[in-house]
Amino acid sequence: AGVAHVAAAFVSAIAGQTPQESPAAAPPAQLANIAAPRIAASTIIDIEIMEPLSSKTAKMDATFPIRVAVPVIVDGRELIPAGTAGMGQVIHAAKSGGGGKAGELLLAARYLELNGVRIPLRRFKLGASGAQKADEAFAVGVVVPFGQLLVKGKEIEFPAGTRANAIVAADTELSGLSPGGGGAAPSNP
C-alpha cells in the first residue's frame, strides 16, 4: 500500500497537483456546465413547409422538407436556430371529385435534424379539406339529371412557406452545441 501511495504522490507531483487532489473528481456544478443542452418534450416549434403541397398531386406517405421558421430560445439561449431542416410526411391525401367532394390533405412533421441529432416532432397536423359543394351539386342535379357529376369540390393547396406549430416529442440531448454558447449553425437552411 505504501508503494502505491508513493507512486500516486509522484504522478500527482509530475502533473502539478498535490496528493490530495483528484484529477477525475470535478464538482457537480462544473459537470452541469459540461453537459450538452437538452430540448424538452412539448417545446413548441414554429415550422414552415419548404415546397408547395396540393391534395391534387400529393401521395400518401410521401415526405417533404420543413424548416424552423423562428429560432427556439430557452432561458435566453438559442437551442435550435431558424433554418434548421427537417422532414414532414403526407398522412392522407385525396383529390377533389364529382358530386362536390372536396380535396383532403393531412400533413405531419416528423423530425428536425441538428448537428447529426434527430429531434422527433409530434402534434403538427396541418390539414384541411376543400369547401364542400354538395348543396350546389344537389341544385344542379335537380335541373340537370346526373349533373352533380359535373360539379367538383376544391383542391387543398399549401404554398411553400406555409407555417404551423409542432412540438418536440421527447426530451432530446443536443450534442454538438457548446454548453455555454449559442446554438449551432442550421444543418441545411
PDB file of N, CA and C in Angstrom, residues 86-132:
ATOM      1  N   GLY A  86     -35.706  19.781 -41.528  1.00  0.00           N
ATOM      2  CA  GLY A  86     -36.353  18.569 -41.044  1.00  0.00           C
ATOM      3  C   GLY A  86     -37.198  17.947 -42.131  1.00  0.00           C
ATOM      4  N   MET A  87     -38.037  17.013 -41.706  1.00  0.00           N
ATOM      5  CA  MET A  87     -38.853  16.273 -42.663  1.00  0.00           C
ATOM      6  C   MET A  87     -40.293  16.177 -42.166  1.00  0.00           C
ATOM      7  N   GLY A  88     -41.220  16.325 -43.097  1.00  0.00           N
ATOM      8  CA  GLY A  88     -42.639  16.117 -42.833  1.00  0.00           C
ATOM      9  C   GLY A  88     -43.123  14.958 -43.677  1.00  0.00           C
ATOM     10  N   GLN A  89     -44.358  14.537 -43.435  1.00  0.00           N
ATOM     11  CA  GLN A  89     -44.909  13.392 -44.164  1.00  0.00           C
ATOM     12  C   GLN A  89     -46.381  13.628 -44.474  1.00  0.00           C
ATOM     13  N   VAL A  90     -46.787  13.185 -45.656  1.00  0.00           N
ATOM     14  CA  VAL A  90     -48.198  13.241 -46.036  1.00  0.00           C
ATOM     15  C   VAL A  90     -48.886  12.049 -45.379  1.00  0.00           C
ATOM     16  N   ILE A  91     -49.843  12.327 -44.499  1.00  0.00           N
ATOM     17  CA  ILE A  91     -50.575  11.281 -43.792  1.00  0.00           C
ATOM     18  C   ILE A  91     -51.771  10.798 -44.606  1.00  0.00           C
ATOM     19  N   HIS A  92     -52.430  11.750 -45.253  1.00  0.00           N
ATOM     20  CA  HIS A  92     -53.615  11.410 -46.057  1.00  0.00           C
ATOM     21  C   HIS A  92     -53.733  12.437 -47.173  1.00  0.00           C
ATOM     22  N   ALA A  93     -54.075  11.980 -48.362  1.00  0.00           N
ATOM     23  CA  ALA A  93     -54.319  12.872 -49.492  1.00  0.00           C
ATOM     24  C   ALA A  93     -55.411  12.275 -50.360  1.00  0.00           C
ATOM     25  N   ALA A  94     -56.334  13.122 -50.751  1.00  0.00           N
ATOM     26  CA  ALA A  94     -57.397  12.689 -51.660  1.00  0.00           C
ATOM     27  C   ALA A  94     -57.755  13.865 -52.566  1.00  0.00           C
ATOM     28  N   LYS A  95     -57.834  13.603 -53.850  1.00  0.00           N
ATOM     29  CA  LYS A  95     -58.212  14.633 -54.812  1.00  0.00           C
ATOM     30  C   LYS A  95     -59.680  14.985 -54.633  1.00  0.00           C
ATOM     31  N   SER A  96     -60.031  16.183 -55.087  1.00  0.00           N
ATOM     32  CA  SER A  96     -61.443  16.545 -55.113  1.00  0.00           C
ATOM     33  C   SER A  96     -62.119  15.671 -56.160  1.00  0.00           C
ATOM     34  N   GLY A  97     -63.409  15.582 -56.070  1.00  0.00           N
ATOM     35  CA  GLY A  97     -64.105  14.710 -57.004  1.00  0.00           C
ATOM     36  C   GLY A  97     -65.481  15.212 -57.359  1.00  0.00           C
ATOM     37  N   GLY A  98     -66.155  14.414 -58.159  1.00  0.00           N
ATOM     38  CA  GLY A  98     -67.508  14.741 -58.566  1.00  0.00           C
ATOM     39  C   GLY A  98     -68.459  14.738 -57.377  1.00  0.00           C
ATOM     40  N   GLY A  99     -69.609  15.327 -57.574  1.00  0.00           N
ATOM     41  CA  GLY A  99     -70.598  15.396 -56.518  1.00  0.00           C
ATOM     42  C   GLY A  99     -70.212  16.410 -55.450  1.00  0.00           C
ATOM     43  N   GLY A 100     -69.241  17.281 -55.739  1.00  0.00           N
ATOM     44  CA  GLY A 100     -68.834  18.314 -54.802  1.00  0.00           C
ATOM     45  C   GLY A 100     -67.849  17.839 -53.751  1.00  0.00           C
ATOM     46  N   LYS A 101     -67.316  16.622 -53.899  1.00  0.00           N
ATOM     47  CA  LYS A 101     -66.359  16.100 -52.909  1.00  0.00           C
ATOM     48  C   LYS A 101     -65.093  16.949 -52.926  1.00  0.00           C
ATOM     49  N   ALA A 102     -64.763  17.497 -51.766  1.00  0.00           N
ATOM     50  CA  ALA A 102     -63.592  18.362 -51.647  1.00  0.00           C
ATOM     51  C   ALA A 102     -62.317  17.549 -51.539  1.00  0.00           C
ATOM     52  N   GLY A 103     -61.203  18.155 -51.915  1.00  0.00           N
ATOM     53  CA  GLY A 103     -59.906  17.524 -51.727  1.00  0.00           C
ATOM     54  C   GLY A 103     -59.561  17.475 -50.243  1.00  0.00           C
ATOM     55  N   GLU A 104     -58.689  16.556 -49.882  1.00  0.00           N
ATOM     56  CA  GLU A 104     -58.271  16.400 -48.484  1.00  0.00           C
ATOM     57  C   GLU A 104     -56.757  16.260 -48.441  1.00  0.00           C
ATOM     58  N   LEU A 105     -56.155  16.890 -47.432  1.00  0.00           N
ATOM     59  CA  LEU A 105     -54.714  16.817 -47.278  1.00  0.00           C
ATOM     60  C   LEU A 105     -54.381  16.947 -45.800  1.00  0.00           C
ATOM     61  N   LEU A 106     -53.721  15.933 -45.272  1.00  0.00           N
ATOM     62  CA  LEU A 106     -53.333  15.919 -43.864  1.00  0.00           C
ATOM     63  C   LEU A 106     -51.829  15.675 -43.801  1.00  0.00           C
ATOM     64  N   LEU A 107     -51.113  16.591 -43.144  1.00  0.00           N
ATOM     65  CA  LEU A 107     -49.654  16.542 -43.083  1.00  0.00           C
ATOM     66  C   LEU A 107     -49.204  16.423 -41.638  1.00  0.00           C
ATOM     67  N   ALA A 108     -48.007  15.880 -41.436  1.00  0.00           N
ATOM     68  CA  ALA A 108     -47.423  15.788 -40.097  1.00  0.00           C
ATOM     69  C   ALA A 108     -45.942  16.090 -40.180  1.00  0.00           C
ATOM     70  N   ALA A 109     -45.419  16.761 -39.154  1.00  0.00           N
ATOM     71  CA  ALA A 109     -43.974  16.978 -39.046  1.00  0.00           C
ATOM     72  C   ALA A 109     -43.400  15.760 -38.351  1.00  0.00           C
ATOM     73  N   ARG A 110     -42.294  15.236 -38.829  1.00  0.00           N
ATOM     74  CA  ARG A 110     -41.703  14.030 -38.251  1.00  0.00           C
ATOM     75  C   ARG A 110     -40.467  14.325 -37.407  1.00  0.00           C
ATOM     76  N   TYR A 111     -39.538  15.149 -37.923  1.00  0.00           N
ATOM     77  CA  TYR A 111     -38.323  15.424 -37.151  1.00  0.00           C
ATOM     78  C   TYR A 111     -37.599  16.640 -37.706  1.00  0.00           C
ATOM     79  N   LEU A 112     -36.697  17.163 -36.875  1.00  0.00           N
ATOM     80  CA  LEU A 112     -35.702  18.156 -37.277  1.00  0.00           C
ATOM     81  C   LEU A 112     -34.348  17.491 -37.128  1.00  0.00           C
ATOM     82  N   GLU A 113     -33.366  17.948 -37.883  1.00  0.00           N
ATOM     83  CA  GLU A 113     -32.013  17.401 -37.769  1.00  0.00           C
ATOM     84  C   GLU A 113     -31.055  18.549 -37.485  1.00  0.00           C
ATOM     85  N   LEU A 114     -30.330  18.453 -36.356  1.00  0.00           N
ATOM     86  CA  LEU A 114     -29.415  19.497 -35.938  1.00  0.00           C
ATOM     87  C   LEU A 114     -28.103  18.865 -35.498  1.00  0.00           C
ATOM     88  N   ASN A 115     -27.034  19.123 -36.234  1.00  0.00           N
ATOM     89  CA  ASN A 115     -25.707  18.586 -35.915  1.00  0.00           C
ATOM     90  C   ASN A 115     -25.721  17.069 -35.746  1.00  0.00           C
ATOM     91  N   GLY A 116     -26.417  16.382 -36.614  1.00  0.00           N
ATOM     92  CA  GLY A 116     -26.466  14.927 -36.557  1.00  0.00           C
ATOM     93  C   GLY A 116     -27.446  14.370 -35.526  1.00  0.00           C
ATOM     94  N   VAL A 117     -28.155  15.239 -34.817  1.00  0.00           N
ATOM     95  CA  VAL A 117     -29.140  14.782 -33.830  1.00  0.00           C
ATOM     96  C   VAL A 117     -30.529  14.939 -34.432  1.00  0.00           C
ATOM     97  N   ARG A 118     -31.320  13.886 -34.365  1.00  0.00           N
ATOM     98  CA  ARG A 118     -32.691  13.917 -34.856  1.00  0.00           C
ATOM     99  C   ARG A 118     -33.613  14.280 -33.699  1.00  0.00           C
ATOM    100  N   ILE A 119     -34.331  15.369 -33.841  1.00  0.00           N
ATOM    101  CA  ILE A 119     -35.268  15.841 -32.822  1.00  0.00           C
ATOM    102  C   ILE A 119     -36.666  15.427 -33.271  1.00  0.00           C
ATOM    103  N   PRO A 120     -37.287  14.467 -32.575  1.00  0.00           N
ATOM    104  CA  PRO A 120     -38.608  13.981 -33.004  1.00  0.00           C
ATOM    105  C   PRO A 120     -39.695  15.009 -32.731  1.00  0.00           C
ATOM    106  N   LEU A 121     -40.634  15.116 -33.663  1.00  0.00           N
ATOM    107  CA  LEU A 121     -41.743  16.060 -33.538  1.00  0.00           C
ATOM    108  C   LEU A 121     -43.073  15.331 -33.522  1.00  0.00           C
ATOM    109  N   ARG A 122     -44.077  15.979 -32.942  1.00  0.00           N
ATOM    110  CA  ARG A 122     -45.436  15.428 -32.960  1.00  0.00           C
ATOM    111  C   ARG A 122     -46.423  16.585 -32.867  1.00  0.00           C
ATOM    112  N   ARG A 123     -47.655  16.253 -32.898  1.00  0.00           N
ATOM    113  CA  ARG A 123     -48.761  17.194 -32.788  1.00  0.00           C
ATOM    114  C   ARG A 123     -48.654  18.355 -33.759  1.00  0.00           C
ATOM    115  N   PHE A 124     -48.157  18.077 -34.919  1.00  0.00           N
ATOM    116  CA  PHE A 124     -48.175  19.017 -36.042  1.00  0.00           C
ATOM    117  C   PHE A 124     -49.076  18.366 -37.047  1.00  0.00           C
ATOM    118  N   LYS A 125     -50.241  18.872 -37.162  1.00  0.00           N
ATOM    119  CA  LYS A 125     -51.116  18.354 -38.196  1.00  0.00           C
ATOM    120  C   LYS A 125     -51.692  19.532 -38.940  1.00  0.00           C
ATOM    121  N   LEU A 126     -51.080  19.795 -40.041  1.00  0.00           N
ATOM    122  CA  LEU A 126     -51.550  20.856 -40.900  1.00  0.00           C
ATOM    123  C   LEU A 126     -52.484  20.189 -41.880  1.00  0.00           C
ATOM    124  N   GLY A 127     -53.767  20.329 -41.664  1.00  0.00           N
ATOM    125  CA  GLY A 127     -54.713  19.623 -42.512  1.00  0.00           C
ATOM    126  C   GLY A 127     -55.918  20.483 -42.804  1.00  0.00           C
ATOM    127  N   ALA A 128     -56.558  20.182 -43.891  1.00  0.00           N
ATOM    128  CA  ALA A 128     -57.767  20.906 -44.256  1.00  0.00           C
ATOM    129  C   ALA A 128     -58.506  20.103 -45.301  1.00  0.00           C
ATOM    130  N   SER A 129     -59.741  20.464 -45.488  1.00  0.00           N
ATOM    131  CA  SER A 129     -60.488  19.886 -46.605  1.00  0.00           C
ATOM    132  C   SER A 129     -61.107  21.043 -47.364  1.00  0.00           C
ATOM    133  N   GLY A 130     -61.244  20.871 -48.654  1.00  0.00           N
ATOM    134  CA  GLY A 130     -61.765  21.943 -49.501  1.00  0.00           C
ATOM    135  C   GLY A 130     -63.232  22.215 -49.206  1.00  0.00           C
ATOM    136  N   ALA A 131     -63.712  23.332 -49.704  1.00  0.00           N
ATOM    137  CA  ALA A 131     -65.107  23.706 -49.484  1.00  0.00           C
ATOM    138  C   ALA A 131     -66.013  22.666 -50.137  1.00  0.00           C
ATOM    139  N   GLN A 132     -66.909  22.145 -49.348  1.00  0.00           N
ATOM    140  CA  GLN A 132     -67.859  21.175 -49.875  1.00  0.00           C
ATOM    141  C   GLN A 132     -68.857  21.897 -50.775  1.00  0.00           C
TER     142      GLN A 132
END
